PDB file of C-alpha atoms in Angstrom:
ATOM      1  CA  UNK A 117      12.704   3.147  -3.556  1.00  0.00           C
ATOM      2  CA  UNK A 118       9.156   4.569  -1.293  1.00  0.00           C
ATOM      3  CA  UNK A 119       6.816   6.634  -3.213  1.00  0.00           C
ATOM      4  CA  UNK A 120       4.322   8.002  -1.045  1.00  0.00           C
ATOM      5  CA  UNK A 121       1.549  10.505  -2.103  1.00  0.00           C
ATOM      6  CA  UNK A 122      -0.724  12.233  -0.281  1.00  0.00           C
ATOM      7  CA  UNK A 123      -4.503  12.143  -0.664  1.00  0.00           C
ATOM      8  CA  UNK A 124      -7.318  13.598   1.250  1.00  0.00           C
ATOM      9  CA  UNK A 125     -10.741  11.904   1.533  1.00  0.00           C
ATOM     10  CA  UNK A 126     -11.994  10.195   4.401  1.00  0.00           C
ATOM     11  CA  UNK A 127     -10.316   6.564   5.429  1.00  0.00           C
ATOM     12  CA  UNK A 128     -12.439   3.589   3.114  1.00  0.00           C
ATOM     13  CA  UNK A 129     -16.064   1.930   5.298  1.00  0.00           C
ATOM     14  CA  UNK A 130     -16.605  -1.649   6.136  1.00  0.00           C
ATOM     15  CA  UNK A 131     -18.429  -3.570   8.852  1.00  0.00           C
ATOM     16  CA  UNK A 132     -17.765  -4.905  11.574  1.00  0.00           C
ATOM     17  CA  UNK A 133     -18.838  -9.135  11.287  1.00  0.00           C
ATOM     18  CA  UNK A 134     -17.868 -11.147  14.961  1.00  0.00           C
ATOM     19  CA  UNK A 135     -15.413 -14.917  15.140  1.00  0.00           C
ATOM     20  CA  UNK A 136     -16.061 -16.362  17.845  1.00  0.00           C
ATOM     21  CA  UNK A 137     -12.880 -17.968  19.419  1.00  0.00           C
ATOM     22  CA  UNK A 138     -11.031 -20.160  21.868  1.00  0.00           C
ATOM     23  CA  UNK A 139      -8.987 -18.306  24.494  1.00  0.00           C
ATOM     24  CA  UNK A 140      -7.182 -21.775  25.892  1.00  0.00           C
ATOM     25  CA  UNK A 141      -3.102 -20.205  25.868  1.00  0.00           C
ATOM     26  CA  UNK A 142      -2.178 -23.620  24.742  1.00  0.00           C
ATOM     27  CA  UNK A 143       1.319 -23.400  23.847  1.00  0.00           C
ATOM     28  CA  UNK A 144       1.996 -26.025  20.358  1.00  0.00           C
ATOM     29  CA  UNK A 145       4.626 -23.109  18.697  1.00  0.00           C
ATOM     30  CA  UNK A 146       7.332 -25.835  17.747  1.00  0.00           C
ATOM     31  CA  UNK A 147       4.570 -27.739  15.780  1.00  0.00           C
ATOM     32  CA  UNK A 148       2.961 -25.388  14.087  1.00  0.00           C
ATOM     33  CA  UNK A 149       3.975 -24.533  10.793  1.00  0.00           C
ATOM     34  CA  UNK A 150       2.814 -21.599   8.328  1.00  0.00           C
ATOM     35  CA  UNK A 151       3.305 -23.229   4.269  1.00  0.00           C
ATOM     36  CA  UNK A 152       4.445 -21.840   1.180  1.00  0.00           C
ATOM     37  CA  UNK A 153       4.151 -23.714  -1.338  1.00  0.00           C
ATOM     38  CA  UNK A 154       3.510 -23.272  -5.428  1.00  0.00           C
ATOM     39  CA  UNK A 155       0.534 -23.814  -6.725  1.00  0.00           C
ATOM     40  CA  UNK A 156      -1.219 -23.246  -2.990  1.00  0.00           C
ATOM     41  CA  UNK A 157      -3.970 -20.686  -2.788  1.00  0.00           C
ATOM     42  CA  UNK A 158      -6.309 -19.771  -0.580  1.00  0.00           C
ATOM     43  CA  UNK A 159      -9.608 -17.715  -1.602  1.00  0.00           C
ATOM     44  CA  UNK A 160     -11.146 -14.879   0.669  1.00  0.00           C
ATOM     45  CA  UNK A 161     -14.867 -13.791   0.717  1.00  0.00           C
ATOM     46  CA  UNK A 162     -14.156  -9.595   1.961  1.00  0.00           C
ATOM     47  CA  UNK A 163     -17.064  -7.592   3.288  1.00  0.00           C
ATOM     48  CA  UNK A 164     -17.219  -3.908   3.944  1.00  0.00           C
ATOM     49  CA  UNK A 165     -19.927  -1.391   3.732  1.00  0.00           C
ATOM     50  CA  UNK A 166     -18.070   0.154   0.422  1.00  0.00           C
ATOM     51  CA  UNK A 167     -18.710  -4.279  -0.702  1.00  0.00           C
ATOM     52  CA  UNK A 168     -18.336  -7.680  -0.824  1.00  0.00           C
ATOM     53  CA  UNK A 169     -16.168  -9.058  -2.667  1.00  0.00           C
ATOM     54  CA  UNK A 170     -13.607 -12.447  -2.974  1.00  0.00           C
ATOM     55  CA  UNK A 171      -9.613 -12.171  -2.862  1.00  0.00           C
ATOM     56  CA  UNK A 172      -8.058 -15.352  -5.226  1.00  0.00           C
ATOM     57  CA  UNK A 173      -4.013 -15.324  -3.160  1.00  0.00           C
ATOM     58  CA  UNK A 174      -1.960 -17.430  -3.948  1.00  0.00           C
ATOM     59  CA  UNK A 175       2.253 -18.952  -4.620  1.00  0.00           C
ATOM     60  CA  UNK A 176       2.735 -18.492  -8.331  1.00  0.00           C
ATOM     61  CA  UNK A 177       6.861 -18.741  -8.026  1.00  0.00           C
ATOM     62  CA  UNK A 178      10.225 -19.340  -6.336  1.00  0.00           C
ATOM     63  CA  UNK A 179      12.213 -16.349  -7.086  1.00  0.00           C
ATOM     64  CA  UNK A 180      16.214 -15.774  -5.591  1.00  0.00           C
ATOM     65  CA  UNK A 181      16.949 -12.469  -3.309  1.00  0.00           C
ATOM     66  CA  UNK A 182      20.639 -12.241  -1.323  1.00  0.00           C
ATOM     67  CA  UNK A 183      21.365 -15.023  -2.009  1.00  0.00           C
ATOM     68  CA  UNK A 184      18.303 -16.340   0.061  1.00  0.00           C
ATOM     69  CA  UNK A 185      14.929 -17.831  -1.763  1.00  0.00           C
ATOM     70  CA  UNK A 186      11.755 -16.466  -0.700  1.00  0.00           C
ATOM     71  CA  UNK A 187       7.675 -17.249  -3.159  1.00  0.00           C
ATOM     72  CA  UNK A 188       6.168 -14.550  -5.212  1.00  0.00           C
ATOM     73  CA  UNK A 189       2.635 -13.459  -4.608  1.00  0.00           C
ATOM     74  CA  UNK A 190      -0.039 -13.189  -6.943  1.00  0.00           C
ATOM     75  CA  UNK A 191      -3.838 -12.963  -7.064  1.00  0.00           C
ATOM     76  CA  UNK A 192      -6.582 -13.751  -9.111  1.00  0.00           C
ATOM     77  CA  UNK A 193      -6.609 -11.607 -12.467  1.00  0.00           C
ATOM     78  CA  UNK A 194      -3.255  -8.633  -9.951  1.00  0.00           C
ATOM     79  CA  UNK A 195      -7.048  -7.061  -7.385  1.00  0.00           C
ATOM     80  CA  UNK A 196      -6.417  -7.398  -4.828  1.00  0.00           C
ATOM     81  CA  UNK A 197      -9.496  -6.510  -2.510  1.00  0.00           C
ATOM     82  CA  UNK A 198      -8.467  -7.071   1.523  1.00  0.00           C
ATOM     83  CA  UNK A 199      -5.673  -5.274   3.094  1.00  0.00           C
ATOM     84  CA  UNK A 200      -3.568  -8.531   4.130  1.00  0.00           C
ATOM     85  CA  UNK A 201      -4.099 -10.529  -0.405  1.00  0.00           C
ATOM     86  CA  UNK A 202      -3.033  -6.565  -1.200  1.00  0.00           C
ATOM     87  CA  UNK A 203      -0.241  -6.715   1.064  1.00  0.00           C
ATOM     88  CA  UNK A 204       1.159  -9.701   0.153  1.00  0.00           C
ATOM     89  CA  UNK A 205       0.403  -9.476  -4.257  1.00  0.00           C
ATOM     90  CA  UNK A 206       2.978  -9.469  -5.774  1.00  0.00           C
ATOM     91  CA  UNK A 207       6.061  -9.529  -3.175  1.00  0.00           C
ATOM     92  CA  UNK A 208       8.280 -11.847  -1.507  1.00  0.00           C
ATOM     93  CA  UNK A 209       7.963 -13.681   1.555  1.00  0.00           C
ATOM     94  CA  UNK A 210       9.887 -16.342   3.198  1.00  0.00           C
ATOM     95  CA  UNK A 211      10.173 -18.462   5.987  1.00  0.00           C
ATOM     96  CA  UNK A 212      12.947 -18.949   8.455  1.00  0.00           C
ATOM     97  CA  UNK A 213      12.947 -20.837  11.840  1.00  0.00           C
ATOM     98  CA  UNK A 214       8.969 -20.137  11.690  1.00  0.00           C
ATOM     99  CA  UNK A 215       9.722 -16.754  10.559  1.00  0.00           C
ATOM    100  CA  UNK A 216       8.093 -15.076   7.972  1.00  0.00           C
ATOM    101  CA  UNK A 217       9.435 -12.405   6.230  1.00  0.00           C
ATOM    102  CA  UNK A 218       8.210  -9.967   3.421  1.00  0.00           C
ATOM    103  CA  UNK A 219      10.212  -8.558   0.791  1.00  0.00           C
ATOM    104  CA  UNK A 220       9.272  -5.952  -1.554  1.00  0.00           C
ATOM    105  CA  UNK A 221       6.855  -2.805  -1.743  1.00  0.00           C
ATOM    106  CA  UNK A 222       3.680  -2.375   0.467  1.00  0.00           C
ATOM    107  CA  UNK A 223       0.742  -0.850  -0.646  1.00  0.00           C
ATOM    108  CA  UNK A 224      -1.698   1.297   2.069  1.00  0.00           C
ATOM    109  CA  UNK A 225      -4.461   2.120  -0.002  1.00  0.00           C
ATOM    110  CA  UNK A 226      -8.286   2.605  -1.228  1.00  0.00           C
ATOM    111  CA  UNK A 227      -7.569   5.057  -3.583  1.00  0.00           C
ATOM    112  CA  UNK A 228     -10.437   8.044  -3.070  1.00  0.00           C
ATOM    113  CA  UNK A 229     -11.161   7.174  -0.117  1.00  0.00           C
ATOM    114  CA  UNK A 230      -7.527   7.114   1.824  1.00  0.00           C
ATOM    115  CA  UNK A 231      -5.903  10.565   3.531  1.00  0.00           C
ATOM    116  CA  UNK A 232      -2.716   8.684   2.469  1.00  0.00           C
ATOM    117  CA  UNK A 233      -1.119   6.483  -0.181  1.00  0.00           C
ATOM    118  CA  UNK A 234       1.496   4.796   0.687  1.00  0.00           C
ATOM    119  CA  UNK A 235       3.758   2.582  -0.896  1.00  0.00           C
ATOM    120  CA  UNK A 236       6.912   1.231   1.571  1.00  0.00           C
ATOM    121  CA  UNK A 237       9.695  -0.125   0.187  1.00  0.00           C
ATOM    122  CA  UNK A 238      10.220  -3.522   2.305  1.00  0.00           C
ATOM    123  CA  UNK A 239      13.783  -5.838   3.299  1.00  0.00           C
ATOM    124  CA  UNK A 240      13.234  -8.825   5.043  1.00  0.00           C
ATOM    125  CA  UNK A 241      10.877  -6.953   7.287  1.00  0.00           C
ATOM    126  CA  UNK A 242       9.287  -9.548   9.619  1.00  0.00           C
ATOM    127  CA  UNK A 243       5.147 -10.312   9.562  1.00  0.00           C
ATOM    128  CA  UNK A 244       4.945 -13.199  11.326  1.00  0.00           C
ATOM    129  CA  UNK A 245       6.653 -15.178  14.478  1.00  0.00           C
ATOM    130  CA  UNK A 246       5.838 -17.651  15.581  1.00  0.00           C
ATOM    131  CA  UNK A 247       7.838 -18.018  18.480  1.00  0.00           C
ATOM    132  CA  UNK A 248       7.215 -14.506  20.297  1.00  0.00           C
ATOM    133  CA  UNK A 249       4.937 -13.696  23.232  1.00  0.00           C
ATOM    134  CA  UNK A 250       1.491 -11.578  22.485  1.00  0.00           C
ATOM    135  CA  UNK A 251       2.106  -7.246  21.261  1.00  0.00           C
ATOM    136  CA  UNK A 252       6.048  -8.220  21.135  1.00  0.00           C
ATOM    137  CA  UNK A 253       7.405  -5.890  18.058  1.00  0.00           C
ATOM    138  CA  UNK A 254       8.217  -8.511  15.775  1.00  0.00           C
ATOM    139  CA  UNK A 255      11.346  -5.958  13.957  1.00  0.00           C
ATOM    140  CA  UNK A 256      13.989  -4.944  15.233  1.00  0.00           C
ATOM    141  CA  UNK A 257      13.024  -1.164  14.062  1.00  0.00           C
ATOM    142  CA  UNK A 258       9.459  -0.335  12.639  1.00  0.00           C
ATOM    143  CA  UNK A 259      10.302   1.174   9.232  1.00  0.00           C
ATOM    144  CA  UNK A 260       9.451   4.493   9.232  1.00  0.00           C
ATOM    145  CA  UNK A 261       9.685   8.811   7.020  1.00  0.00           C
ATOM    146  CA  UNK A 262       8.410  11.894   6.182  1.00  0.00           C
ATOM    147  CA  UNK A 263       7.426  12.387   3.349  1.00  0.00           C
ATOM    148  CA  UNK A 264       6.506  16.447   2.992  1.00  0.00           C
ATOM    149  CA  UNK A 265       3.393  17.712   1.035  1.00  0.00           C
ATOM    150  CA  UNK A 266       0.675  20.823   0.618  1.00  0.00           C
ATOM    151  CA  UNK A 267      -2.501  20.385   0.142  1.00  0.00           C
ATOM    152  CA  UNK A 268      -5.169  23.213  -0.513  1.00  0.00           C
ATOM    153  CA  UNK A 269      -2.283  25.593   0.663  1.00  0.00           C
ATOM    154  CA  UNK A 270      -1.320  23.910   3.827  1.00  0.00           C
ATOM    155  CA  UNK A 271       2.701  22.144   3.923  1.00  0.00           C
ATOM    156  CA  UNK A 272       2.212  19.499   6.061  1.00  0.00           C
ATOM    157  CA  UNK A 273       4.881  16.847   7.555  1.00  0.00           C
ATOM    158  CA  UNK A 274       3.734  13.511   7.740  1.00  0.00           C
ATOM    159  CA  UNK A 275       5.128  11.239   9.842  1.00  0.00           C
ATOM    160  CA  UNK A 276       4.618   7.439   9.677  1.00  0.00           C
ATOM    161  CA  UNK A 277       6.091   4.385  11.259  1.00  0.00           C
ATOM    162  CA  UNK A 278       4.709   0.860  10.451  1.00  0.00           C
ATOM    163  CA  UNK A 279       5.778  -2.277  12.973  1.00  0.00           C
ATOM    164  CA  UNK A 280       4.342  -6.004  13.088  1.00  0.00           C
ATOM    165  CA  UNK A 281       4.179  -6.868  17.097  1.00  0.00           C
ATOM    166  CA  UNK A 282       2.788 -11.302  18.133  1.00  0.00           C
ATOM    167  CA  UNK A 283      -0.530 -12.013  18.973  1.00  0.00           C
ATOM    168  CA  UNK A 284      -3.046 -14.701  21.233  1.00  0.00           C
ATOM    169  CA  UNK A 285      -2.182 -18.258  21.134  1.00  0.00           C
ATOM    170  CA  UNK A 286      -5.709 -20.565  20.627  1.00  0.00           C
ATOM    171  CA  UNK A 287      -5.720 -24.114  20.994  1.00  0.00           C
ATOM    172  CA  UNK A 288      -9.733 -23.351  18.294  1.00  0.00           C
ATOM    173  CA  UNK A 289     -10.514 -20.671  17.697  1.00  0.00           C
ATOM    174  CA  UNK A 290     -14.206 -20.755  15.177  1.00  0.00           C
ATOM    175  CA  UNK A 291     -14.627 -18.467  12.113  1.00  0.00           C
ATOM    176  CA  UNK A 292     -17.216 -17.897   8.971  1.00  0.00           C
ATOM    177  CA  UNK A 293     -18.818 -21.391  11.527  1.00  0.00           C
ATOM    178  CA  UNK A 294     -15.712 -22.857  10.853  1.00  0.00           C
ATOM    179  CA  UNK A 295     -13.368 -24.444  13.847  1.00  0.00           C
ATOM    180  CA  UNK A 296      -9.668 -24.417  13.510  1.00  0.00           C
ATOM    181  CA  UNK A 297      -7.278 -26.034  15.860  1.00  0.00           C
ATOM    182  CA  UNK A 298      -3.789 -24.352  16.727  1.00  0.00           C
ATOM    183  CA  UNK A 299      -4.409 -20.793  15.782  1.00  0.00           C
ATOM    184  CA  UNK A 300      -2.456 -17.857  16.376  1.00  0.00           C
ATOM    185  CA  UNK A 301      -2.708 -14.680  15.561  1.00  0.00           C
ATOM    186  CA  UNK A 302      -0.103 -11.112  14.063  1.00  0.00           C
ATOM    187  CA  UNK A 303      -0.907  -7.779  14.087  1.00  0.00           C
ATOM    188  CA  UNK A 304       0.505  -4.897  11.907  1.00  0.00           C
ATOM    189  CA  UNK A 305      -0.011  -1.318  12.838  1.00  0.00           C
ATOM    190  CA  UNK A 306       0.720   2.287  10.680  1.00  0.00           C
ATOM    191  CA  UNK A 307       1.191   4.087  12.931  1.00  0.00           C
ATOM    192  CA  UNK A 308       1.340   8.466  11.885  1.00  0.00           C
ATOM    193  CA  UNK A 309       0.989  12.088  13.005  1.00  0.00           C
ATOM    194  CA  UNK A 310       1.031  15.513  10.923  1.00  0.00           C
ATOM    195  CA  UNK A 311       2.006  18.487  11.121  1.00  0.00           C
ATOM    196  CA  UNK A 312       1.008  22.569   8.972  1.00  0.00           C
ATOM    197  CA  UNK A 313       1.926  25.447   9.524  1.00  0.00           C
ATOM    198  CA  UNK A 314      -0.193  28.108   9.616  1.00  0.00           C
ATOM    199  CA  UNK A 315       0.282  32.299   9.500  1.00  0.00           C
ATOM    200  CA  UNK A 316      -1.220  34.096  12.741  1.00  0.00           C
ATOM    201  CA  UNK A 317      -1.104  38.102  13.082  1.00  0.00           C
ATOM    202  CA  UNK A 318       2.407  37.862  10.494  1.00  0.00           C
ATOM    203  CA  UNK A 319       4.217  34.440  12.081  1.00  0.00           C
ATOM    204  CA  UNK A 320       4.075  31.242  10.683  1.00  0.00           C
ATOM    205  CA  UNK A 321       2.530  29.038  13.704  1.00  0.00           C
ATOM    206  CA  UNK A 322       4.061  25.226  13.510  1.00  0.00           C
ATOM    207  CA  UNK A 323       0.193  22.696  14.648  1.00  0.00           C
ATOM    208  CA  UNK A 324      -0.617  19.779  15.151  1.00  0.00           C
ATOM    209  CA  UNK A 325      -3.414  18.424  12.400  1.00  0.00           C
ATOM    210  CA  UNK A 326      -2.812  14.742  13.768  1.00  0.00           C
ATOM    211  CA  UNK A 327      -1.629  13.224  16.750  1.00  0.00           C
ATOM    212  CA  UNK A 328       0.322  10.520  16.900  1.00  0.00           C
ATOM    213  CA  UNK A 329      -2.095   7.401  15.862  1.00  0.00           C
ATOM    214  CA  UNK A 330      -1.889   4.345  14.821  1.00  0.00           C
ATOM    215  CA  UNK A 331      -4.607   4.657  11.610  1.00  0.00           C
ATOM    216  CA  UNK A 332      -4.336   1.004  10.441  1.00  0.00           C
ATOM    217  CA  UNK A 333      -3.921  -1.773  13.086  1.00  0.00           C
ATOM    218  CA  UNK A 334      -4.672  -5.121  10.565  1.00  0.00           C
ATOM    219  CA  UNK A 335      -5.085  -8.213  13.321  1.00  0.00           C
ATOM    220  CA  UNK A 336      -4.685 -11.107  11.128  1.00  0.00           C
ATOM    221  CA  UNK A 337      -5.375 -14.968  12.193  1.00  0.00           C
ATOM    222  CA  UNK A 338      -3.316 -18.451  11.195  1.00  0.00           C
ATOM    223  CA  UNK A 339      -3.394 -21.425  11.125  1.00  0.00           C
ATOM    224  CA  UNK A 340      -1.546 -24.890  11.311  1.00  0.00           C
ATOM    225  CA  UNK A 341      -0.907 -25.218   8.125  1.00  0.00           C
ATOM    226  CA  UNK A 342      -3.775 -23.314   6.183  1.00  0.00           C
ATOM    227  CA  UNK A 343      -2.143 -19.542   6.903  1.00  0.00           C
ATOM    228  CA  UNK A 344      -4.376 -16.697   7.524  1.00  0.00           C
ATOM    229  CA  UNK A 345      -7.937 -17.807   8.380  1.00  0.00           C
ATOM    230  CA  UNK A 346      -9.359 -13.935   9.177  1.00  0.00           C
ATOM    231  CA  UNK A 347      -8.106 -10.552   8.743  1.00  0.00           C
ATOM    232  CA  UNK A 348      -9.716  -8.249  11.004  1.00  0.00           C
ATOM    233  CA  UNK A 349      -7.829  -4.120   9.368  1.00  0.00           C
ATOM    234  CA  UNK A 350     -10.059  -0.952  11.448  1.00  0.00           C
ATOM    235  CA  UNK A 351      -9.353   1.697  10.036  1.00  0.00           C
ATOM    236  CA  UNK A 352      -9.565   5.099  12.726  1.00  0.00           C
ATOM    237  CA  UNK A 353      -8.580   8.686  13.062  1.00  0.00           C
ATOM    238  CA  UNK A 354      -9.331  11.774  14.566  1.00  0.00           C
ATOM    239  CA  UNK A 355      -7.639  14.672  12.828  1.00  0.00           C
ATOM    240  CA  UNK A 356      -7.913  18.745  14.088  1.00  0.00           C
ATOM    241  CA  UNK A 357     -11.169  20.020  13.683  1.00  0.00           C
ATOM    242  CA  UNK A 358      -9.489  23.182  12.236  1.00  0.00           C
ATOM    243  CA  UNK A 359      -7.831  21.245   9.342  1.00  0.00           C
ATOM    244  CA  UNK A 360     -11.125  19.062   8.964  1.00  0.00           C
ATOM    245  CA  UNK A 361     -12.884  21.959   8.770  1.00  0.00           C
ATOM    246  CA  UNK A 362     -10.473  23.619   6.419  1.00  0.00           C
ATOM    247  CA  UNK A 363     -10.666  20.474   3.878  1.00  0.00           C
ATOM    248  CA  UNK A 364     -13.496  19.533   3.926  1.00  0.00           C
ATOM    249  CA  UNK A 365     -13.742  16.663   5.819  1.00  0.00           C
ATOM    250  CA  UNK A 366     -14.918  14.721   9.323  1.00  0.00           C
ATOM    251  CA  UNK A 367     -12.754  15.642  11.879  1.00  0.00           C
ATOM    252  CA  UNK A 368     -13.513  11.878  12.573  1.00  0.00           C
ATOM    253  CA  UNK A 369     -13.554   7.939  11.671  1.00  0.00           C
ATOM    254  CA  UNK A 370     -13.550   4.611  11.808  1.00  0.00           C
ATOM    255  CA  UNK A 371     -14.014   1.410  10.045  1.00  0.00           C
ATOM    256  CA  UNK A 372     -13.676  -1.699  10.074  1.00  0.00           C
ATOM    257  CA  UNK A 373     -12.799  -4.453   6.936  1.00  0.00           C
ATOM    258  CA  UNK A 374     -13.212  -8.476   7.199  1.00  0.00           C
ATOM    259  CA  UNK A 375     -11.309 -11.193   5.099  1.00  0.00           C
ATOM    260  CA  UNK A 376     -12.840 -14.352   5.064  1.00  0.00           C
ATOM    261  CA  UNK A 377     -10.445 -17.797   3.847  1.00  0.00           C
ATOM    262  CA  UNK A 378     -13.845 -19.584   1.795  1.00  0.00           C
ATOM    263  CA  UNK A 379     -11.538 -21.901   0.404  1.00  0.00           C
ATOM    264  CA  UNK A 380      -8.077 -23.155  -0.321  1.00  0.00           C
ATOM    265  CA  UNK A 381      -5.719 -26.092  -1.112  1.00  0.00           C
ATOM    266  CA  UNK A 382      -1.926 -26.821   0.291  1.00  0.00           C
ATOM    267  CA  UNK A 383       0.767 -28.886  -2.981  1.00  0.00           C
TER     268      UNK A 383
END
């Protein structure tokens, strides 16, 4: 079941922080591991314009779903501020031949500051595949849906699509002053379009409030034998100026959040 609530406001705001990397196209696919062991943990420093915070992500237990064994991720005090930790919190992940598959509820939200809140029910949604090429779609089809809401008298039809993609393969990658070897990246993209109906001279007219666009792109860098060492999540939108004016929100915005691995333990 998916629960979707539309709340207009500003997209959540974060500050860009640069990470250096070595773009060597070294292929270490066969030796690349993504550890999923109970008791392993990762702590992340989360940076953004809204302030700094810290997430503590860990593997709490195992569970069986449809005869497959998954590892259940939790966060300290059930709190997460970064997109990566939020996406895994209380969800189940399993590994199969270098592929990480997520089952559970993926919450895409920033409370009052996101124009859309999406709680997506996912079943073996691929979030990482060590064997694919850059920009290759990881799922045979994206997670899609449509919802209808009325806001300030405007009937809105929202179409969304969630997909993940393969990324770079790097011999080394430096984040937060630490250099990691044998690193691969993955991307998660949320694409949204919105239409509404207005009355012109007594006749209803359908207009596009938000053209189809990636409103969220999260790029995550995984190091061999460690997991995600850095995540960069960009939110952006360009709204129809008339609708933006009627709703009293900016026509466009683009902002970034970063998550830096601080400490970790792999059991």
